[in-house]
JSON list of C-alpha atoms and ligand atoms in Angstrom, two decimals:
[
{"chain": "A", "resi": 1, "resn": "UNK", "atom": "CA", "xyz": [9.32, -15.03, -21.53]},
{"chain": "A", "resi": 2, "resn": "UNK", "atom": "CA", "xyz": [9.77, -12.25, -18.96]},
{"chain": "A", "resi": 3, "resn": "UNK", "atom": "CA", "xyz": [8.92, -12.67, -15.30]},
{"chain": "A", "resi": 4, "resn": "UNK", "atom": "CA", "xyz": [7.55, -15.63, -13.38]},
{"chain": "A", "resi": 5, "resn": "UNK", "atom": "CA", "xyz": [4.72, -17.62, -14.91]},
{"chain": "A", "resi": 6, "resn": "UNK", "atom": "CA", "xyz": [1.28, -16.91, -13.39]},
{"chain": "A", "resi": 7, "resn": "UNK", "atom": "CA", "xyz": [0.16, -19.56, -10.93]},
{"chain": "A", "resi": 8, "resn": "UNK", "atom": "CA", "xyz": [-2.55, -21.87, -12.17]},
{"chain": "A", "resi": 9, "resn": "UNK", "atom": "CA", "xyz": [-5.99, -20.85, -10.93]},
{"chain": "A", "resi": 10, "resn": "UNK", "atom": "CA", "xyz": [-6.28, -23.29, -8.03]},
{"chain": "A", "resi": 11, "resn": "UNK", "atom": "CA", "xyz": [-2.78, -22.59, -6.75]},
{"chain": "A", "resi": 12, "resn": "UNK", "atom": "CA", "xyz": [-3.65, -18.88, -6.71]},
{"chain": "A", "resi": 13, "resn": "UNK", "atom": "CA", "xyz": [-6.63, -19.59, -4.45]},
{"chain": "A", "resi": 14, "resn": "UNK", "atom": "CA", "xyz": [-4.59, -21.83, -2.15]},
{"chain": "A", "resi": 15, "resn": "UNK", "atom": "CA", "xyz": [-1.84, -19.19, -1.92]},
{"chain": "A", "resi": 16, "resn": "UNK", "atom": "CA", "xyz": [-4.51, -16.55, -1.21]},
{"chain": "A", "resi": 17, "resn": "UNK", "atom": "CA", "xyz": [-5.91, -18.65, 1.62]},
{"chain": "A", "resi": 18, "resn": "UNK", "atom": "CA", "xyz": [-2.45, -18.89, 3.15]},
{"chain": "A", "resi": 19, "resn": "UNK", "atom": "CA", "xyz": [-1.82, -15.14, 2.90]},
{"chain": "A", "resi": 20, "resn": "UNK", "atom": "CA", "xyz": [-5.28, -14.47, 4.34]},
{"chain": "A", "resi": 21, "resn": "UNK", "atom": "CA", "xyz": [-4.73, -16.72, 7.35]},
{"chain": "A", "resi": 22, "resn": "UNK", "atom": "CA", "xyz": [-1.41, -15.09, 8.18]},
{"chain": "A", "resi": 23, "resn": "UNK", "atom": "CA", "xyz": [-2.12, -11.45, 7.31]},
{"chain": "A", "resi": 24, "resn": "UNK", "atom": "CA", "xyz": [-5.82, -10.66, 7.42]},
{"chain": "A", "resi": 25, "resn": "UNK", "atom": "CA", "xyz": [-7.55, -13.17, 9.70]},
{"chain": "A", "resi": 26, "resn": "UNK", "atom": "CA", "xyz": [-6.05, -11.64, 12.88]},
{"chain": "A", "resi": 27, "resn": "UNK", "atom": "CA", "xyz": [-8.33, -8.64, 12.36]},
{"chain": "A", "resi": 28, "resn": "UNK", "atom": "CA", "xyz": [-11.04, -9.74, 9.91]},
{"chain": "A", "resi": 29, "resn": "UNK", "atom": "CA", "xyz": [-11.27, -13.31, 11.33]},
{"chain": "A", "resi": 30, "resn": "UNK", "atom": "CA", "xyz": [-11.13, -16.56, 9.39]},
{"chain": "A", "resi": 31, "resn": "UNK", "atom": "CA", "xyz": [-14.84, -16.37, 8.56]},
{"chain": "A", "resi": 32, "resn": "UNK", "atom": "CA", "xyz": [-14.53, -12.80, 7.26]},
{"chain": "A", "resi": 33, "resn": "UNK", "atom": "CA", "xyz": [-17.04, -11.47, 9.77]},
{"chain": "A", "resi": 34, "resn": "UNK", "atom": "CA", "xyz": [-14.63, -8.96, 11.36]},
{"chain": "A", "resi": 35, "resn": "UNK", "atom": "CA", "xyz": [-14.77, -7.80, 14.96]},
{"chain": "A", "resi": 36, "resn": "UNK", "atom": "CA", "xyz": [-16.25, -4.64, 16.43]},
{"chain": "A", "resi": 37, "resn": "UNK", "atom": "CA", "xyz": [-13.63, -2.09, 17.44]},
{"chain": "A", "resi": 38, "resn": "UNK", "atom": "CA", "xyz": [-10.91, -3.93, 15.49]},
{"chain": "A", "resi": 39, "resn": "UNK", "atom": "CA", "xyz": [-12.07, -4.30, 11.89]},
{"chain": "A", "resi": 40, "resn": "UNK", "atom": "CA", "xyz": [-15.10, -4.66, 9.63]},
{"chain": "A", "resi": 41, "resn": "UNK", "atom": "CA", "xyz": [-16.68, -7.64, 7.89]},
{"chain": "A", "resi": 42, "resn": "UNK", "atom": "CA", "xyz": [-15.25, -8.67, 4.54]},
{"chain": "A", "resi": 43, "resn": "UNK", "atom": "CA", "xyz": [-18.07, -11.12, 3.94]},
{"chain": "A", "resi": 44, "resn": "UNK", "atom": "CA", "xyz": [-20.70, -9.42, 1.78]},
{"chain": "A", "resi": 45, "resn": "UNK", "atom": "CA", "xyz": [-18.66, -6.20, 1.76]},
{"chain": "A", "resi": 46, "resn": "UNK", "atom": "CA", "xyz": [-19.17, -3.97, -1.26]},
{"chain": "A", "resi": 47, "resn": "UNK", "atom": "CA", "xyz": [-15.45, -3.11, -1.03]},
{"chain": "A", "resi": 48, "resn": "UNK", "atom": "CA", "xyz": [-14.46, -6.76, -1.44]},
{"chain": "A", "resi": 49, "resn": "UNK", "atom": "CA", "xyz": [-17.03, -7.54, -4.14]},
{"chain": "A", "resi": 50, "resn": "UNK", "atom": "CA", "xyz": [-16.79, -4.18, -5.94]},
{"chain": "A", "resi": 51, "resn": "UNK", "atom": "CA", "xyz": [-14.23, -2.63, -8.31]},
{"chain": "A", "resi": 52, "resn": "UNK", "atom": "CA", "xyz": [-10.73, -4.08, -7.95]},
{"chain": "A", "resi": 53, "resn": "UNK", "atom": "CA", "xyz": [-9.16, -0.62, -8.33]},
{"chain": "A", "resi": 54, "resn": "UNK", "atom": "CA", "xyz": [-10.49, 0.36, -4.90]},
{"chain": "A", "resi": 55, "resn": "UNK", "atom": "CA", "xyz": [-9.87, -3.00, -3.22]},
{"chain": "A", "resi": 56, "resn": "UNK", "atom": "CA", "xyz": [-6.24, -3.15, -4.37]},
{"chain": "A", "resi": 57, "resn": "UNK", "atom": "CA", "xyz": [-5.64, 0.38, -3.04]},
{"chain": "A", "resi": 58, "resn": "UNK", "atom": "CA", "xyz": [-6.98, -0.63, 0.39]},
{"chain": "A", "resi": 59, "resn": "UNK", "atom": "CA", "xyz": [-4.45, -3.44, 0.71]},
{"chain": "A", "resi": 60, "resn": "UNK", "atom": "CA", "xyz": [-1.53, -1.47, -0.77]},
{"chain": "A", "resi": 61, "resn": "UNK", "atom": "CA", "xyz": [-1.82, 1.58, 1.51]},
{"chain": "A", "resi": 62, "resn": "UNK", "atom": "CA", "xyz": [-4.55, 0.92, 4.07]},
{"chain": "A", "resi": 63, "resn": "UNK", "atom": "CA", "xyz": [-7.76, 2.81, 4.78]},
{"chain": "A", "resi": 64, "resn": "UNK", "atom": "CA", "xyz": [-8.74, 5.19, 7.57]},
{"chain": "A", "resi": 65, "resn": "UNK", "atom": "CA", "xyz": [-11.68, 7.16, 8.87]},
{"chain": "A", "resi": 66, "resn": "UNK", "atom": "CA", "xyz": [-15.41, 6.48, 8.65]},
{"chain": "A", "resi": 67, "resn": "UNK", "atom": "CA", "xyz": [-16.30, 3.53, 6.43]},
{"chain": "A", "resi": 68, "resn": "UNK", "atom": "CA", "xyz": [-19.04, 0.94, 6.34]},
{"chain": "A", "resi": 69, "resn": "UNK", "atom": "CA", "xyz": [-19.18, -2.62, 5.08]},
{"chain": "A", "resi": 70, "resn": "UNK", "atom": "CA", "xyz": [-21.96, -5.20, 5.18]},
{"chain": "A", "resi": 71, "resn": "UNK", "atom": "CA", "xyz": [-24.08, -2.91, 7.34]},
{"chain": "A", "resi": 72, "resn": "UNK", "atom": "CA", "xyz": [-21.39, -2.30, 9.96]},
{"chain": "A", "resi": 73, "resn": "UNK", "atom": "CA", "xyz": [-19.64, 1.06, 10.50]},
{"chain": "A", "resi": 74, "resn": "UNK", "atom": "CA", "xyz": [-16.12, 1.80, 11.69]},
{"chain": "A", "resi": 75, "resn": "UNK", "atom": "CA", "xyz": [-13.87, 4.81, 12.18]},
{"chain": "A", "resi": 76, "resn": "UNK", "atom": "CA", "xyz": [-10.52, 3.10, 12.60]},
{"chain": "A", "resi": 77, "resn": "UNK", "atom": "CA", "xyz": [-7.36, 2.61, 10.57]},
{"chain": "A", "resi": 78, "resn": "UNK", "atom": "CA", "xyz": [-6.07, -0.38, 8.64]},
{"chain": "A", "resi": 79, "resn": "UNK", "atom": "CA", "xyz": [-2.32, -0.44, 7.94]},
{"chain": "A", "resi": 80, "resn": "UNK", "atom": "CA", "xyz": [-1.14, -0.70, 4.35]},
{"chain": "A", "resi": 81, "resn": "UNK", "atom": "CA", "xyz": [0.49, -3.94, 3.21]},
{"chain": "A", "resi": 82, "resn": "UNK", "atom": "CA", "xyz": [2.27, -2.88, 0.07]},
{"chain": "A", "resi": 83, "resn": "UNK", "atom": "CA", "xyz": [5.25, -4.99, 1.15]},
{"chain": "A", "resi": 84, "resn": "UNK", "atom": "CA", "xyz": [3.42, -8.00, -0.28]},
{"chain": "A", "resi": 85, "resn": "UNK", "atom": "CA", "xyz": [4.24, -8.88, -3.88]},
{"chain": "A", "resi": 86, "resn": "UNK", "atom": "CA", "xyz": [1.77, -8.28, -6.70]},
{"chain": "A", "resi": 87, "resn": "UNK", "atom": "CA", "xyz": [1.19, -12.05, -6.83]},
{"chain": "A", "resi": 88, "resn": "UNK", "atom": "CA", "xyz": [0.46, -12.27, -3.09]},
{"chain": "A", "resi": 89, "resn": "UNK", "atom": "CA", "xyz": [-1.98, -9.34, -3.14]},
{"chain": "A", "resi": 90, "resn": "UNK", "atom": "CA", "xyz": [-3.73, -10.74, -6.23]},
{"chain": "A", "resi": 91, "resn": "UNK", "atom": "CA", "xyz": [-3.98, -14.12, -4.51]},
{"chain": "A", "resi": 92, "resn": "UNK", "atom": "CA", "xyz": [-5.35, -12.85, -1.20]},
{"chain": "A", "resi": 93, "resn": "UNK", "atom": "CA", "xyz": [-7.90, -10.62, -2.92]},
{"chain": "A", "resi": 94, "resn": "UNK", "atom": "CA", "xyz": [-8.97, -13.44, -5.22]},
{"chain": "A", "resi": 95, "resn": "UNK", "atom": "CA", "xyz": [-9.40, -15.54, -2.09]},
{"chain": "A", "resi": 96, "resn": "UNK", "atom": "CA", "xyz": [-11.63, -12.91, -0.43]},
{"chain": "A", "resi": 97, "resn": "UNK", "atom": "CA", "xyz": [-13.67, -12.65, -3.65]},
{"chain": "A", "resi": 98, "resn": "UNK", "atom": "CA", "xyz": [-14.18, -16.45, -3.73]},
{"chain": "A", "resi": 99, "resn": "UNK", "atom": "CA", "xyz": [-14.53, -17.39, -0.03]},
{"chain": "A", "resi": 100, "resn": "UNK", "atom": "CA", "xyz": [-17.68, -17.27, 2.12]},
{"chain": "A", "resi": 101, "resn": "UNK", "atom": "CA", "xyz": [-20.00, -17.86, -0.83]},
{"chain": "A", "resi": 102, "resn": "UNK", "atom": "CA", "xyz": [-18.58, -14.94, -2.83]},
{"chain": "A", "resi": 103, "resn": "UNK", "atom": "CA", "xyz": [-18.48, -15.13, -6.63]},
{"chain": "A", "resi": 104, "resn": "UNK", "atom": "CA", "xyz": [-16.66, -11.95, -7.68]},
{"chain": "A", "resi": 105, "resn": "UNK", "atom": "CA", "xyz": [-14.05, -11.85, -10.47]},
{"chain": "A", "resi": 106, "resn": "UNK", "atom": "CA", "xyz": [-10.47, -12.82, -9.72]},
{"chain": "A", "resi": 107, "resn": "UNK", "atom": "CA", "xyz": [-7.73, -10.23, -9.27]},
{"chain": "A", "resi": 108, "resn": "UNK", "atom": "CA", "xyz": [-4.58, -10.66, -11.37]},
{"chain": "A", "resi": 109, "resn": "UNK", "atom": "CA", "xyz": [-1.00, -9.73, -10.53]},
{"chain": "A", "resi": 110, "resn": "UNK", "atom": "CA", "xyz": [-0.81, -7.35, -13.54]},
{"chain": "A", "resi": 111, "resn": "UNK", "atom": "CA", "xyz": [-3.83, -5.45, -12.13]},
{"chain": "A", "resi": 112, "resn": "UNK", "atom": "CA", "xyz": [-2.03, -5.04, -8.81]},
{"chain": "A", "resi": 113, "resn": "UNK", "atom": "CA", "xyz": [1.11, -3.91, -10.65]},
{"chain": "A", "resi": 114, "resn": "UNK", "atom": "CA", "xyz": [-0.92, -1.34, -12.60]},
{"chain": "A", "resi": 115, "resn": "UNK", "atom": "CA", "xyz": [-2.52, 0.13, -9.46]},
{"chain": "A", "resi": 116, "resn": "UNK", "atom": "CA", "xyz": [0.83, 0.10, -7.68]},
{"chain": "A", "resi": 117, "resn": "UNK", "atom": "CA", "xyz": [2.31, 2.16, -10.52]},
{"chain": "A", "resi": 118, "resn": "UNK", "atom": "CA", "xyz": [-0.69, 4.54, -10.58]},
{"chain": "A", "resi": 119, "resn": "UNK", "atom": "CA", "xyz": [-0.30, 5.23, -6.85]},
{"chain": "A", "resi": 120, "resn": "UNK", "atom": "CA", "xyz": [3.50, 5.33, -6.72]},
{"chain": "A", "resi": 121, "resn": "UNK", "atom": "CA", "xyz": [4.84, 7.68, -4.05]},
{"chain": "A", "resi": 122, "resn": "UNK", "atom": "CA", "xyz": [1.71, 7.50, -1.95]},
{"chain": "A", "resi": 123, "resn": "UNK", "atom": "CA", "xyz": [2.37, 7.11, 1.79]},
{"chain": "A", "resi": 124, "resn": "UNK", "atom": "CA", "xyz": [-0.98, 7.81, 3.45]},
{"chain": "A", "resi": 125, "resn": "UNK", "atom": "CA", "xyz": [-3.83, 5.39, 3.86]},
{"chain": "A", "resi": 126, "resn": "UNK", "atom": "CA", "xyz": [-6.99, 6.11, 1.82]},
{"chain": "A", "resi": 127, "resn": "UNK", "atom": "CA", "xyz": [-10.21, 7.73, 2.93]},
{"chain": "A", "resi": 128, "resn": "UNK", "atom": "CA", "xyz": [-13.59, 6.65, 1.60]},
{"chain": "A", "resi": 129, "resn": "UNK", "atom": "CA", "xyz": [-13.92, 9.96, -0.28]},
{"chain": "A", "resi": 130, "resn": "UNK", "atom": "CA", "xyz": [-10.63, 9.28, -2.08]},
{"chain": "A", "resi": 131, "resn": "UNK", "atom": "CA", "xyz": [-11.56, 5.69, -2.88]},
{"chain": "A", "resi": 132, "resn": "UNK", "atom": "CA", "xyz": [-14.91, 6.77, -4.27]},
{"chain": "A", "resi": 133, "resn": "UNK", "atom": "CA", "xyz": [-13.19, 9.37, -6.47]},
{"chain": "A", "resi": 134, "resn": "UNK", "atom": "CA", "xyz": [-10.93, 6.73, -8.10]},
{"chain": "A", "resi": 135, "resn": "UNK", "atom": "CA", "xyz": [-11.53, 6.63, -11.84]},
{"chain": "A", "resi": 136, "resn": "UNK", "atom": "CA", "xyz": [-12.42, 3.07, -12.74]},
{"chain": "A", "resi": 137, "resn": "UNK", "atom": "CA", "xyz": [-11.02, 1.39, -15.85]},
{"chain": "B", "resi": 201, "resn": "HEC", "atom": "C1", "xyz": [-4.48, -4.75, 12.05]},
{"chain": "B", "resi": 201, "resn": "HEC", "atom": "C2", "xyz": [-5.83, -5.14, 11.68]},
{"chain": "B", "resi": 201, "resn": "HEC", "atom": "C3", "xyz": [-6.10, -5.39, 10.21]},
{"chain": "B", "resi": 201, "resn": "HEC", "atom": "C4", "xyz": [-5.46, -6.25, 9.35]},
{"chain": "B", "resi": 201, "resn": "HEC", "atom": "C5", "xyz": [-4.28, -7.16, 9.65]},
{"chain": "B", "resi": 201, "resn": "HEC", "atom": "C6", "xyz": [-6.17, -6.16, 8.08]},
{"chain": "B", "resi": 201, "resn": "HEC", "atom": "N1", "xyz": [-7.20, -5.27, 8.17]},
{"chain": "B", "resi": 201, "resn": "HEC", "atom": "FE1", "xyz": [-8.50, -4.77, 6.71]},
{"chain": "B", "resi": 201, "resn": "HEC", "atom": "N2", "xyz": [-9.35, -3.36, 7.92]},
{"chain": "B", "resi": 201, "resn": "HEC", "atom": "C7", "xyz": [-8.98, -3.12, 9.23]},
{"chain": "B", "resi": 201, "resn": "HEC", "atom": "C8", "xyz": [-9.72, -1.99, 9.75]},
{"chain": "B", "resi": 201, "resn": "HEC", "atom": "C9", "xyz": [-9.60, -1.41, 11.15]},
{"chain": "B", "resi": 201, "resn": "HEC", "atom": "C10", "xyz": [-10.55, -1.54, 8.71]},
{"chain": "B", "resi": 201, "resn": "HEC", "atom": "C11", "xyz": [-11.50, -0.34, 8.74]},
{"chain": "B", "resi": 201, "resn": "HEC", "atom": "C12", "xyz": [-10.66, 0.97, 8.62]},
{"chain": "B", "resi": 201, "resn": "HEC", "atom": "C13", "xyz": [-11.49, 2.24, 8.85]},
{"chain": "B", "resi": 201, "resn": "HEC", "atom": "O1", "xyz": [-12.28, 2.26, 9.81]},
{"chain": "B", "resi": 201, "resn": "HEC", "atom": "O2", "xyz": [-11.35, 3.19, 8.05]},
{"chain": "B", "resi": 201, "resn": "HEC", "atom": "C14", "xyz": [-10.29, -2.44, 7.57]},
{"chain": "B", "resi": 201, "resn": "HEC", "atom": "C15", "xyz": [-10.93, -2.37, 6.36]},
{"chain": "B", "resi": 201, "resn": "HEC", "atom": "C16", "xyz": [-10.75, -3.25, 5.30]},
{"chain": "B", "resi": 201, "resn": "HEC", "atom": "C17", "xyz": [-11.50, -3.23, 4.06]},
{"chain": "B", "resi": 201, "resn": "HEC", "atom": "C18", "xyz": [-12.62, -2.25, 3.69]},
{"chain": "B", "resi": 201, "resn": "HEC", "atom": "C19", "xyz": [-13.86, -2.46, 4.55]},
{"chain": "B", "resi": 201, "resn": "HEC", "atom": "C20", "xyz": [-14.45, -3.85, 4.44]},
{"chain": "B", "resi": 201, "resn": "HEC", "atom": "O3", "xyz": [-14.67, -4.43, 5.51]},
{"chain": "B", "resi": 201, "resn": "HEC", "atom": "O4", "xyz": [-14.65, -4.36, 3.34]},
{"chain": "B", "resi": 201, "resn": "HEC", "atom": "C21", "xyz": [-11.04, -4.26, 3.30]},
{"chain": "B", "resi": 201, "resn": "HEC", "atom": "C22", "xyz": [-11.54, -4.68, 1.93]},
{"chain": "B", "resi": 201, "resn": "HEC", "atom": "C23", "xyz": [-9.97, -4.91, 4.05]},
{"chain": "B", "resi": 201, "resn": "HEC", "atom": "N3", "xyz": [-9.84, -4.27, 5.26]},
{"chain": "B", "resi": 201, "resn": "HEC", "atom": "C24", "xyz": [-9.26, -6.00, 3.60]},
{"chain": "B", "resi": 201, "resn": "HEC", "atom": "C25", "xyz": [-8.17, -6.54, 4.28]},
{"chain": "B", "resi": 201, "resn": "HEC", "atom": "C26", "xyz": [-7.33, -7.61, 3.74]},
{"chain": "B", "resi": 201, "resn": "HEC", "atom": "C27", "xyz": [-7.55, -8.30, 2.40]},
{"chain": "B", "resi": 201, "resn": "HEC", "atom": "C28", "xyz": [-6.35, -7.85, 4.67]},
{"chain": "B", "resi": 201, "resn": "HEC", "atom": "C29", "xyz": [-5.18, -8.78, 4.58]},
{"chain": "B", "resi": 201, "resn": "HEC", "atom": "C30", "xyz": [-4.29, -8.59, 3.42]},
{"chain": "B", "resi": 201, "resn": "HEC", "atom": "C31", "xyz": [-6.60, -6.94, 5.79]},
{"chain": "B", "resi": 201, "resn": "HEC", "atom": "N4", "xyz": [-7.70, -6.19, 5.51]},
{"chain": "B", "resi": 201, "resn": "HEC", "atom": "C32", "xyz": [-5.84, -6.91, 6.96]},
{"chain": "B", "resi": 201, "resn": "HEC", "atom": "C33", "xyz": [-8.06, -3.84, 9.96]},
{"chain": "B", "resi": 201, "resn": "HEC", "atom": "C34", "xyz": [-7.17, -4.76, 9.45]}
]
């Protein structure tokens, strides 16, 4: 068998919670409510609950310019975190799609690998217009 075995479901969530606490909570806060002038809410965000192809891009390369989530608007910049492995990004996104009462589908490491390959060579963060133009599988 090639590559590491996928983590069992509950280990993926636990790993995602760890990555979230270390890498996302500083800006989006532990409760996912975000903070004005620093970030946006992830709780009840259409970006978190919506198509994984957009959400994965946001974590890989970041997002900049006007954007709104859960009724809050921002015009800031989030740095990309493509240095995380496919497994770590899948885990943290699965965590955000399961925490705070969310019930959105999990994100798998192969999905992150696919999006990473599709966006290879990209340096810039995404704008909302670009994310909305992404062709969904
Ligand atoms: C340094 C602060 C910072 C960190 C760390 C950070 N973000 Fe963000 N995030 C932002 C900012 C700022 C925006 C809004 C950018 C804009 O205005 O275009 C944003 C936007 C987002 C969005 C889209 C809008 C929304 O609220 O749904 C998602 C999804 C997101 N971040 C997820 C994450 C995840 C997952 C992590 C951890 C892997 C993370 N962020 C880490 C600052 C951060």
